[in-house]
Amino acid sequence: MKENFEQETPNANDTIQAHVKDVKLLASGGTEPKYRIDLELPEGSTYEMGDILKIIPPNIQQVGEGFHQFMTNIRNSMAISGGTVLFSEADMCQPTTFEQLEWLIKYCTTDHDRATFEAAKAGFCGALSHLRPSVLQLLEGYPSIRIQAHQLSAILSELLPRSYFISSSPLKSPSTCSLIYSMAIRKIRGLSNEDGDTSIGMASHYLSQLRAGDSVTCSVETFSTRFRPPTELSTPLIMICDGVGIAPFVGFVMHRAELLRRHPALWDIITPALFFVGCHSLDDSVYVSELGSSGVVDLRNALSHGAGNDFKGDVQERVWADRQDVIKLWNIGAKVSICGSQSTCIGAGDVLRKLAMEGEFNMGNTISMFFPPSPTFVETDVPNQAGRVFIVTGGYSGVGYELSRMIWQRGGTVYIAGRDEVKAREAISVIEKDMTTDSIAGGLRFLKMALDDLVSIKAAADKFLAEEKRLDGLFNNAGVSNPPAGWVSAQGHEMQLATNCLGPYFLTKLLSPLLISTAKATETNGSVRVLFTTSIATHLGAPDGGIEVNKLLTPTNDQQVNYALSKTGNWFLADHFAKELGPRGVVSLVLNPGNLKTPLLRHFHWGVGALVSPLLYHPRFGAYTNLWAGFSPDIKLEDGGRWVEPWGRFHPNPRADVINAVKTKEQGGTG
């Protein structure tokens, strides 16, 4: 027996007016008090587990008064009218950035203050940059800065919404949602690193001042479709959090408890759920203990200021101490979710990685994508590539940069394809200085191309064909992930489908004759290769059969769904070209480069980076996956269409439903 968690969600761009039902202090321990606010959503609004509520807070009153006083002090005739608009649209509380500091230096009118600002530059790039004063505080503290309203408007950041995980269950009350938040308090340091005043967070201060009946402008949005509890209660859970990172898990626990209250028979199938919670002290853990009393989770507290028999330490230390229980659940298919501070996300990820590397986990196929075995084919294993020519799309950043560098060092001529010539020239300059003792040094060229524009691809292919008489390897490496909803290509296609599928297909099609002629002229059979880049999203997020045609024709508003479809499309493309080019001597493969620290995450919500950072590797490891797929002598012509895993190996058991989908009905597939 199972019950599905999925429900309809309102349009992510809808702004609604919620009303405060209650604000409650949960814990005062530690440096930042924790609160819960209950909001009544308007009729017709609801949410799902794992969603976020976005709130745009007004600038707090103290900041407003300070701003208007500043505008008065500089006797700007536009102070009140210009200042009022600026005040409502600009973020007045964020720590000053390095770029903003440089702007302020330009408007500084005394040598002494200018020298102070210049000396402070280094600190604005360091680890303590979040302790810096705001632009407004600097303007108030240094009256020698003379700046007009329109100039200040150009400097200040836009007032953006703050995102909070919803910490309640729509199953219990679909029109009521709760948020758990802490009062953000930071100690400010002056430009000379001296201790300064204490500053409170704009949004948390705003929320804490709300009272029952107050109205809040907000919107419900999806954080990530993956950050959901499993739809079946028979799936074990391991949840790890600290501080207000507990927020989404409170909703998970409430949801399970409500399901079990409605359907007592579910107790017969529910599997264990380990809930590791990092707290400051017992005062913090009181409200957490209420969750454990529900019986749907096995609560494991970790108190940084523990007492008596309580576990004292960080939450990742508690995970390690209870690792046998973690291993037991992991090995029966537990879903792991981590939410909290950066140190907790990294620390918990390190613990899980250590257990995996020590062989404690049953390394199923999916798990081995997160924790791959060490690479067996690296730069020094690549034979001399002098005289051979390659194209690497997106070759000036991330995996593409590392791959271009490695091929160049082995003597190959590499065309770095991309839209940004400045970045490409900079990358080429850096690579050419990166000579090693065994470098052979080939050639590096820039090939201007925008994968979301078919006209640009045609022009790039024509240029390449006019310059080169051979092509030994085409690395379709570049891609885009989770851009803002509604982004389309030059020809009007959904951006991810265009960049990740249509562009690589068109480029490969245009260059196929040259690939074929190169293969004919090459002595080593199967050494000319075409590679398409997929993702773990195909295994985890693609629907049954891999692709839903209706979602290709009419993309959804869920960009993660669109991304998974486009990455599955790369598998279909690799199979297509394996059938088309394989008989003519060209190997076509699809590869998952691995989970990597690359610009691919740039469009994600900032919290995604913190959540997944413990599982990310340096881009060079993704280049190793490409090296093995592109140069390993173990790969034969008959391997065309196969899936390559990080950091260079064939997937032992790829998804059978997708394999059937790429086969024609005559071949026994679904067509």
XYZ file of C-alpha atoms in Angstrom:
671
model
C 0.000 0.000 0.000
C 1.377 3.418 -0.885
C 0.288 7.012 -1.084
C 1.685 9.540 -3.518
C 3.127 12.829 -2.293
C 2.596 14.605 -5.613
C 0.101 17.472 -5.764
C -0.519 20.392 -8.080
C 1.568 23.476 -7.434
C 0.588 27.036 -8.349
C 2.462 28.837 -11.084
C 5.957 29.610 -9.766
C 5.668 33.229 -10.882
C 2.356 33.927 -9.084
C 2.615 36.452 -6.271
C 0.123 35.925 -3.468
C -0.917 37.679 -0.279
C -0.620 35.390 2.736
C -1.797 36.337 6.220
C 0.026 35.653 9.463
C -1.701 33.242 11.831
C 1.000 33.043 14.496
C 4.673 33.765 15.228
C 6.341 31.598 17.860
C 9.810 31.590 19.417
C 11.074 28.005 19.200
C 14.493 28.310 20.803
C 16.666 31.080 22.184
C 19.836 29.032 22.627
C 22.924 29.898 20.625
C 23.626 33.205 18.969
C 20.589 33.242 16.664
C 17.073 32.666 18.099
C 14.813 30.384 16.056
C 11.211 31.182 15.182
C 8.269 29.578 13.453
C 5.713 31.624 11.550
C 2.397 30.154 10.374
C 0.840 31.682 7.256
C -2.641 31.296 5.803
C -2.450 31.073 2.009
C -5.209 32.581 -0.145
C -7.900 30.330 -1.556
C -6.637 28.173 -4.418
C -2.989 28.253 -3.322
C -1.150 25.177 -2.121
C 2.330 23.664 -2.140
C 4.303 20.414 -2.197
C 6.851 18.867 0.102
C 10.240 20.508 -0.447
C 8.845 23.751 -1.905
C 10.117 27.163 -0.866
C 8.317 30.380 -0.022
C 9.888 33.514 -1.471
C 9.405 36.739 0.476
C 10.532 40.246 -0.445
C 11.098 42.104 2.836
C 10.837 45.883 3.013
C 14.025 47.662 4.060
C 13.941 47.839 7.859
C 13.044 51.186 9.390
C 16.475 51.926 10.814
C 18.015 51.577 7.369
C 15.388 53.822 5.850
C 16.012 56.610 8.343
C 19.758 56.314 7.863
C 19.402 56.492 4.116
C 17.243 59.609 4.146
C 19.600 61.243 6.646
C 22.501 60.481 4.334
C 20.669 61.963 1.368
C 19.945 65.083 3.404
C 23.567 65.404 4.475
C 24.861 65.524 0.927
C 22.190 68.151 0.133
C 21.060 66.453 -3.030
C 18.024 68.251 -4.390
C 16.744 64.889 -5.649
C 17.185 63.268 -2.251
C 13.588 62.695 -1.267
C 12.004 61.774 -4.601
C 14.976 59.872 -5.979
C 15.765 58.383 -2.601
C 12.277 57.047 -2.031
C 12.311 55.060 -5.269
C 15.851 53.876 -4.662
C 15.053 52.895 -1.103
C 12.134 50.698 -2.155
C 14.012 48.849 -4.911
C 17.597 48.542 -3.620
C 19.049 46.144 -1.063
C 20.468 48.379 1.651
C 21.676 45.681 4.051
C 23.955 43.358 2.099
C 27.703 43.437 2.904
C 29.644 45.629 0.499
C 31.148 43.726 -2.405
C 34.599 44.248 -3.888
C 33.058 45.867 -6.978
C 30.988 48.261 -4.857
C 34.083 49.196 -2.854
C 35.910 50.106 -6.059
C 33.006 52.332 -7.075
C 33.031 54.099 -3.704
C 36.763 54.784 -4.064
C 36.009 56.732 -7.249
C 33.680 59.055 -5.319
C 35.976 59.462 -2.293
C 37.211 63.075 -2.006
C 40.050 62.779 0.552
C 43.379 61.010 0.129
C 43.202 59.576 3.657
C 39.846 57.858 3.166
C 40.804 56.745 -0.332
C 43.936 55.092 1.077
C 41.840 53.387 3.769
C 39.525 51.945 1.138
C 42.423 50.797 -1.060
C 44.040 49.027 1.891
C 40.755 47.257 2.654
C 40.391 45.678 -0.801
C 42.075 42.390 0.101
C 39.647 41.737 2.937
C 36.666 42.095 0.643
C 37.766 39.059 -1.347
C 38.581 36.859 1.630
C 36.681 34.366 3.722
C 35.464 37.097 6.086
C 33.855 39.220 3.374
C 30.405 38.526 4.860
C 31.451 40.530 7.952
C 31.875 43.735 5.979
C 29.603 46.762 6.456
C 26.916 47.646 3.941
C 27.293 50.415 1.375
C 24.981 52.606 3.433
C 27.078 52.114 6.576
C 30.205 53.095 4.670
C 28.489 56.189 3.287
C 27.406 57.195 6.785
C 30.863 56.520 8.232
C 32.840 58.264 5.497
C 31.203 61.594 4.617
C 34.057 62.343 2.210
C 32.273 60.112 -0.300
C 30.230 62.439 -2.504
C 27.713 60.555 -4.578
C 24.451 61.425 -6.312
C 21.235 59.407 -6.127
C 21.518 58.055 -9.671
C 25.147 57.046 -9.025
C 24.170 55.242 -5.837
C 21.374 53.498 -7.720
C 23.936 52.073 -10.146
C 26.020 50.692 -7.272
C 23.396 49.084 -5.051
C 22.156 45.556 -5.619
C 18.528 44.927 -6.461
C 16.295 44.010 -3.526
C 15.732 40.315 -4.205
C 13.334 37.901 -2.508
C 14.561 35.709 0.333
C 13.801 32.001 0.069
C 12.651 29.810 2.946
C 11.912 26.101 2.944
C 8.312 25.395 3.875
C 8.273 23.390 7.100
C 4.742 22.010 7.149
C 2.626 19.429 5.349
C -0.044 20.299 2.780
C -1.628 16.947 3.600
C -2.434 18.214 7.080
C -3.594 21.667 5.997
C -3.225 22.596 2.305
C -3.941 26.287 2.907
C -1.523 26.740 5.824
C 2.243 26.762 5.541
C 4.890 27.305 8.180
C 8.433 28.625 8.018
C 11.250 28.012 10.482
C 13.927 30.688 10.475
C 16.610 32.122 12.704
C 17.303 35.759 13.444
C 20.339 36.425 11.270
C 22.826 38.403 13.332
C 26.273 39.295 12.093
C 29.142 41.161 13.676
C 30.412 43.875 11.389
C 34.104 44.600 10.974
C 35.355 47.959 9.846
C 37.586 48.590 6.872
C 40.667 48.227 9.067
C 39.353 44.925 10.469
C 38.345 46.483 13.776
C 35.220 45.238 15.541
C 32.125 47.193 14.662
C 28.399 47.148 15.301
C 26.062 44.185 15.136
C 23.771 43.969 12.111
C 20.565 41.969 11.873
C 19.245 40.301 8.756
C 16.649 42.285 6.867
C 14.305 39.390 6.121
C 14.488 37.602 9.476
C 13.975 40.897 11.317
C 10.940 41.614 9.148
C 9.432 38.183 9.801
C 10.009 38.400 13.553
C 8.135 41.723 13.687
C 5.016 40.338 12.021
C 1.930 39.649 14.106
C -1.306 37.733 13.599
C -3.380 39.296 10.833
C -0.470 40.981 9.042
C -0.219 40.518 5.276
C 2.886 39.097 3.556
C 3.645 39.302 -0.169
C 5.167 36.009 -1.262
C 5.230 33.246 -3.864
C 5.428 29.461 -3.699
C 8.186 27.970 -5.848
C 9.792 24.600 -6.462
C 13.295 24.344 -5.026
C 14.192 21.077 -6.754
C 12.011 18.189 -7.845
C 14.645 15.881 -6.377
C 14.357 17.422 -2.928
C 11.190 15.529 -2.142
C 10.439 12.629 0.181
C 10.098 9.316 -1.672
C 6.588 8.569 -2.885
C 6.620 5.143 -1.231
C 6.813 4.711 2.529
C 8.776 1.511 1.954
C 11.800 3.622 0.918
C 14.184 4.180 3.864
C 15.284 7.742 4.637
C 18.477 9.263 6.006
C 18.023 12.964 6.798
C 20.902 15.136 8.018
C 20.569 18.777 9.043
C 21.556 21.490 11.461
C 20.111 24.845 12.486
C 17.212 25.989 10.341
C 18.196 23.326 7.819
C 15.653 21.281 9.742
C 12.840 23.241 8.048
C 12.031 20.989 5.051
C 12.416 17.839 7.136
C 9.819 19.052 9.625
C 7.371 19.006 6.736
C 8.530 15.525 5.700
C 7.962 14.163 9.213
C 4.572 15.853 9.558
C 3.537 14.434 6.200
C 4.460 10.879 7.140
C 2.757 11.210 10.507
C -0.448 12.433 8.863
C -0.389 9.597 6.325
C -0.062 7.061 9.114
C -2.831 8.708 11.112
C -5.178 8.458 8.141
C -4.066 4.986 7.093
C -2.909 2.941 10.117
C -2.287 -0.055 7.849
C 0.748 1.799 6.484
C 2.589 1.036 9.721
C 3.036 -2.482 8.335
C 5.156 -1.300 5.398
C 6.895 1.835 6.639
C 10.678 1.494 6.706
C 13.105 3.217 9.085
C 13.999 6.883 8.764
C 17.150 8.146 10.481
C 16.920 11.829 11.364
C 20.234 13.443 12.366
C 19.739 16.946 13.767
C 22.490 19.316 14.868
C 21.397 21.651 17.686
C 23.122 24.229 19.857
C 21.855 22.876 23.179
C 18.934 21.173 24.916
C 16.985 24.410 24.584
C 17.239 24.038 20.817
C 16.397 20.357 20.852
C 13.106 20.623 22.765
C 11.001 21.418 19.698
C 13.005 18.864 17.706
C 12.163 16.141 20.220
C 8.474 16.599 19.434
C 9.209 15.292 15.939
C 10.847 12.178 17.333
C 7.824 11.446 19.510
C 5.712 10.870 16.386
C 7.397 7.506 15.922
C 7.902 7.965 12.180
C 11.598 8.859 12.511
C 14.501 7.680 14.624
C 15.788 10.993 16.001
C 19.550 11.368 16.570
C 20.448 14.723 18.143
C 23.936 16.212 18.133
C 24.406 19.093 20.572
C 27.325 21.445 20.070
C 26.878 22.466 23.729
C 25.551 19.167 25.068
C 25.130 18.131 28.661
C 24.852 14.871 30.567
C 24.273 11.847 28.368
C 23.512 13.862 25.239
C 25.797 13.417 22.237
C 28.138 16.379 22.125
C 29.571 17.389 18.773
C 28.666 18.322 15.224
C 25.937 16.463 13.388
C 28.425 14.883 10.967
C 30.250 13.459 13.990
C 26.977 11.890 15.105
C 26.532 10.388 11.635
C 29.991 8.849 11.900
C 29.325 7.582 15.427
C 26.129 5.895 14.214
C 27.613 4.794 10.902
C 26.563 1.161 11.301
C 22.913 2.235 11.265
C 23.606 4.490 8.277
C 25.298 1.651 6.388
C 22.401 -0.686 7.111
C 19.826 1.714 5.628
C 22.052 2.773 2.724
C 22.527 -0.815 1.655
C 18.768 -1.383 1.431
C 18.261 1.641 -0.815
C 17.854 4.617 1.522
C 17.373 8.077 0.071
C 19.801 10.571 1.629
C 18.929 14.268 2.040
C 21.185 16.919 3.596
C 20.205 20.490 4.452
C 22.050 22.973 6.620
C 25.131 25.120 6.867
C 27.929 24.765 4.354
C 30.137 23.079 6.955
C 27.422 20.518 7.683
C 26.778 19.759 4.009
C 30.482 19.336 3.333
C 31.126 17.442 6.570
C 28.229 15.017 6.112
C 29.226 14.474 2.493
C 32.786 13.714 3.577
C 31.516 11.104 6.047
C 29.422 9.397 3.362
C 32.302 9.533 0.896
C 34.646 8.017 3.482
C 32.235 5.149 4.108
C 31.955 4.573 0.372
C 35.712 4.655 -0.184
C 36.254 2.212 2.670
C 33.888 -0.212 0.979
C 31.233 -0.043 3.683
C 28.424 0.730 1.256
C 26.934 -1.720 -1.185
C 28.055 0.154 -4.300
C 25.069 -0.217 -6.577
C 25.240 1.300 -10.045
C 23.663 4.614 -9.032
C 25.774 4.912 -5.884
C 28.946 4.329 -7.885
C 28.056 7.382 -9.992
C 28.337 9.495 -6.845
C 31.437 7.719 -5.540
C 33.292 6.371 -8.601
C 36.404 4.217 -8.365
C 39.718 5.938 -9.072
C 40.425 6.820 -12.716
C 42.511 4.276 -14.607
C 43.143 6.308 -17.772
C 44.694 9.775 -17.331
C 46.782 12.273 -19.329
C 49.933 10.186 -19.377
C 48.013 7.205 -20.767
C 46.981 9.110 -23.894
C 49.321 8.321 -26.798
C 50.914 11.004 -28.947
C 48.138 12.877 -30.782
C 50.354 14.899 -33.126
C 48.642 15.401 -36.476
C 45.175 14.634 -35.107
C 42.377 17.230 -34.869
C 39.590 17.562 -32.293
C 36.648 19.811 -31.450
C 35.636 20.398 -27.820
C 32.442 22.412 -27.377
C 32.539 24.584 -24.269
C 36.288 24.074 -24.208
C 37.198 27.212 -22.283
C 35.668 26.354 -18.892
C 34.997 23.434 -16.578
C 35.449 19.959 -18.022
C 35.978 21.343 -21.526
C 38.929 23.441 -20.395
C 40.607 20.499 -18.649
C 39.968 18.222 -21.626
C 41.327 20.749 -24.141
C 44.435 21.200 -22.017
C 45.040 17.443 -21.753
C 44.613 16.779 -25.483
C 46.829 19.756 -26.362
C 49.551 18.522 -24.016
C 49.546 15.210 -25.903
C 50.109 16.949 -29.244
C 46.576 17.237 -30.600
C 45.136 20.262 -32.378
C 42.066 21.355 -30.434
C 39.319 23.667 -31.657
C 37.699 25.255 -28.608
C 34.111 25.928 -29.657
C 31.940 28.452 -27.848
C 30.214 31.809 -28.025
C 32.640 33.884 -25.901
C 35.847 34.669 -27.768
C 37.350 36.644 -24.875
C 37.043 33.707 -22.479
C 38.346 31.329 -25.125
C 41.425 33.478 -25.828
C 42.108 33.760 -22.104
C 41.821 29.973 -21.701
C 44.140 29.376 -24.658
C 46.702 31.766 -23.190
C 46.636 29.985 -19.819
C 46.810 26.508 -21.383
C 49.784 27.416 -23.548
C 51.709 28.391 -20.421
C 50.863 25.087 -18.732
C 53.676 23.000 -20.174
C 54.752 19.875 -18.306
C 57.891 17.778 -18.705
C 56.066 15.296 -20.930
C 54.050 17.860 -22.902
C 54.144 17.476 -26.670
C 52.097 20.645 -27.281
C 49.725 20.681 -30.197
C 47.642 23.577 -31.465
C 44.762 25.542 -29.967
C 42.158 27.338 -32.075
C 38.968 29.224 -31.292
C 35.786 28.285 -33.156
C 32.957 30.741 -32.581
C 29.697 28.879 -32.090
C 26.472 29.270 -30.111
C 24.844 25.876 -29.604
C 21.436 27.500 -29.143
C 21.569 28.999 -32.640
C 21.494 26.679 -35.662
C 22.693 29.476 -37.955
C 25.776 29.950 -35.779
C 26.454 26.195 -35.801
C 26.273 26.074 -39.596
C 28.713 28.990 -39.889
C 31.119 27.343 -37.433
C 30.993 24.007 -39.258
C 31.628 25.722 -42.604
C 34.620 27.563 -41.156
C 36.074 24.386 -39.683
C 35.586 22.409 -42.899
C 37.345 25.167 -44.834
C 40.369 25.009 -42.514
C 40.771 21.288 -41.758
C 40.910 18.093 -43.802
C 40.377 15.698 -40.895
C 38.447 15.375 -37.619
C 39.508 12.635 -35.211
C 37.237 13.427 -32.303
C 34.123 15.491 -31.658
C 33.479 16.064 -27.949
C 29.917 17.383 -27.561
C 30.721 18.626 -24.075
C 28.914 21.965 -23.685
C 25.467 22.146 -22.156
C 23.087 24.178 -20.047
C 21.140 23.190 -16.950
C 18.063 24.748 -15.352
C 18.025 28.202 -16.974
C 15.099 30.464 -16.056
C 11.773 29.089 -17.260
C 10.768 30.483 -20.628
C 14.262 30.840 -22.069
C 14.303 29.785 -25.715
C 16.890 29.414 -28.453
C 17.360 31.646 -31.487
C 14.928 29.394 -33.337
C 12.382 29.398 -30.489
C 13.069 25.973 -28.955
C 13.241 25.326 -25.203
C 16.784 26.339 -24.236
C 17.970 23.032 -22.767
C 16.565 20.960 -25.610
C 18.184 23.318 -28.127
C 21.606 23.551 -26.468
C 21.934 19.984 -25.231
C 20.303 18.084 -28.109
C 19.417 20.000 -31.266
C 22.737 21.854 -31.417
C 24.978 18.777 -30.930
C 22.851 16.788 -33.391
C 23.120 19.466 -36.090
C 26.858 19.933 -35.528
C 27.534 16.187 -35.670
C 25.410 15.836 -38.795
C 27.309 18.621 -40.572
C 30.684 17.125 -39.643
C 29.787 13.465 -40.270
C 31.285 13.333 -43.802
C 34.652 14.523 -42.456
C 34.510 12.058 -39.550
C 33.839 9.236 -42.018
C 36.659 10.233 -44.367
C 39.054 10.531 -41.418
C 38.087 7.051 -40.210
C 38.736 5.617 -43.680
C 42.203 7.157 -43.760
C 43.084 5.980 -40.231
C 44.875 2.699 -39.662
C 43.488 2.093 -36.151
C 39.907 0.921 -36.475
C 37.526 2.721 -34.091
C 39.918 5.525 -33.132
C 37.685 8.259 -34.624
C 34.965 9.018 -32.101
C 31.929 11.179 -31.375
C 30.939 11.697 -27.749
C 27.664 13.000 -26.346
C 27.402 14.193 -22.748
C 24.558 12.957 -20.573
C 24.026 13.164 -16.816
C 23.058 11.174 -13.764
C 19.733 13.005 -14.200
C 18.891 10.483 -16.924
C 19.084 7.583 -14.500
C 17.397 9.407 -11.638
C 14.930 11.757 -13.304
C 13.948 10.515 -16.753
C 10.439 9.012 -17.076
C 9.756 5.412 -18.051
C 11.013 4.910 -21.580
C 13.380 7.857 -21.222
C 11.449 10.475 -23.185
C 7.882 11.753 -23.159
C 7.310 13.165 -26.627
C 4.517 15.490 -25.496
C 6.945 17.226 -23.109
C 9.405 17.709 -25.950
C 6.741 19.390 -28.047
C 5.332 21.355 -25.097
C 8.027 21.779 -22.409
C 6.951 21.922 -18.775
C 7.645 24.776 -16.348
C 9.829 22.382 -14.355
C 13.302 23.014 -15.727
C 14.737 19.943 -13.988
C 12.288 17.765 -15.933
C 13.291 19.506 -19.162
C 16.956 19.008 -18.300
C 16.512 15.283 -17.643
C 14.698 14.920 -20.978
C 17.481 16.726 -22.848
C 20.174 14.602 -21.209
C 18.237 11.446 -22.056
C 18.097 12.789 -25.588
C 21.910 12.656 -25.667
C 21.703 8.901 -25.090
C 19.313 8.610 -28.038
C 21.671 10.715 -30.180
C 24.670 8.542 -29.328
C 22.701 5.454 -30.309
C 21.479 7.105 -33.518
C 24.975 8.041 -34.676
C 26.358 4.671 -33.583
C 23.960 3.080 -36.065
C 24.620 5.687 -38.750
C 28.393 6.121 -38.417
C 29.449 2.828 -36.846
C 29.390 0.856 -40.114
C 31.655 3.579 -41.541
C 34.308 3.300 -38.842
C 33.239 5.978 -36.326
C 32.495 5.126 -32.676
C 29.640 7.064 -31.053
C 29.256 6.941 -27.259
C 27.316 8.695 -24.515
C 29.074 9.547 -21.263
C 28.172 10.777 -17.812
C 31.234 12.883 -16.907
C 30.432 12.724 -13.185
C 29.225 15.142 -10.518
C 31.560 18.088 -10.905
C 32.277 21.630 -9.747
C 31.560 23.404 -13.026
C 29.588 26.461 -14.235
C 26.695 24.098 -15.051
C 25.157 24.977 -11.653
C 25.107 28.718 -12.331
C 21.335 28.857 -12.960
C 20.392 26.853 -9.864
C 19.048 28.303 -6.634
C 22.058 29.158 -4.441
C 21.064 26.460 -1.929
C 21.587 23.686 -4.468
C 25.317 24.374 -4.567
C 25.547 24.101 -0.790
C 23.534 20.883 -0.741
C 25.436 19.058 -3.459
C 28.927 20.494 -2.923
C 30.097 17.516 -0.812
C 29.439 15.233 -3.780
C 31.220 17.329 -6.426
C 34.678 16.659 -7.862
C 37.234 18.806 -9.670
C 36.454 19.179 -13.409
C 39.624 17.275 -14.356
C 37.873 14.081 -13.241
C 35.167 14.743 -15.819
C 37.948 15.192 -18.365
C 39.261 11.741 -17.399
C 35.845 10.287 -18.290
C 36.145 11.961 -21.695
C 39.749 10.816 -22.141
C 38.802 7.187 -21.581
C 35.819 7.439 -23.914
C 37.801 9.335 -26.538
C 41.164 7.548 -26.497
C 41.086 4.238 -24.609
C 42.256 1.348 -26.811
C 39.843 -0.895 -24.889
C 36.906 0.640 -26.765
C 36.042 -1.107 -30.015
C 33.833 -0.210 -32.949
C 31.148 -2.617 -31.746
C 30.865 -0.635 -28.490
C 29.025 2.161 -30.297
C 25.996 3.484 -28.415
C 27.176 2.350 -24.985
C 27.019 4.444 -21.801
C 30.330 5.475 -20.195
C 30.504 6.013 -16.433
C 32.824 8.224 -14.322
C 35.867 8.177 -14.501
C 36.111 5.861 -17.496
C 34.248 2.509 -17.625
C 31.153 1.117 -19.269
C 27.944 1.104 -17.251
C 27.348 -2.541 -16.275
C 23.567 -2.258 -16.159
C 22.071 0.845 -17.825
C 18.333 1.459 -17.669
C 16.594 -1.319 -19.571
C 13.550 0.817 -20.428
C 15.740 3.371 -22.233
C 17.674 0.649 -24.053
C 14.349 -0.758 -25.261
C 13.218 2.715 -26.294
C 16.221 3.333 -28.555
C 15.652 0.003 -30.305
C 13.226 -0.204 -33.184
C 10.253 -2.538 -32.934
C 11.979 -4.766 -35.484
C 14.909 -5.023 -33.060
C 12.602 -5.999 -30.213
C 12.363 -2.529 -28.683
C 9.525 -0.067 -28.229
C 10.596 2.182 -31.100
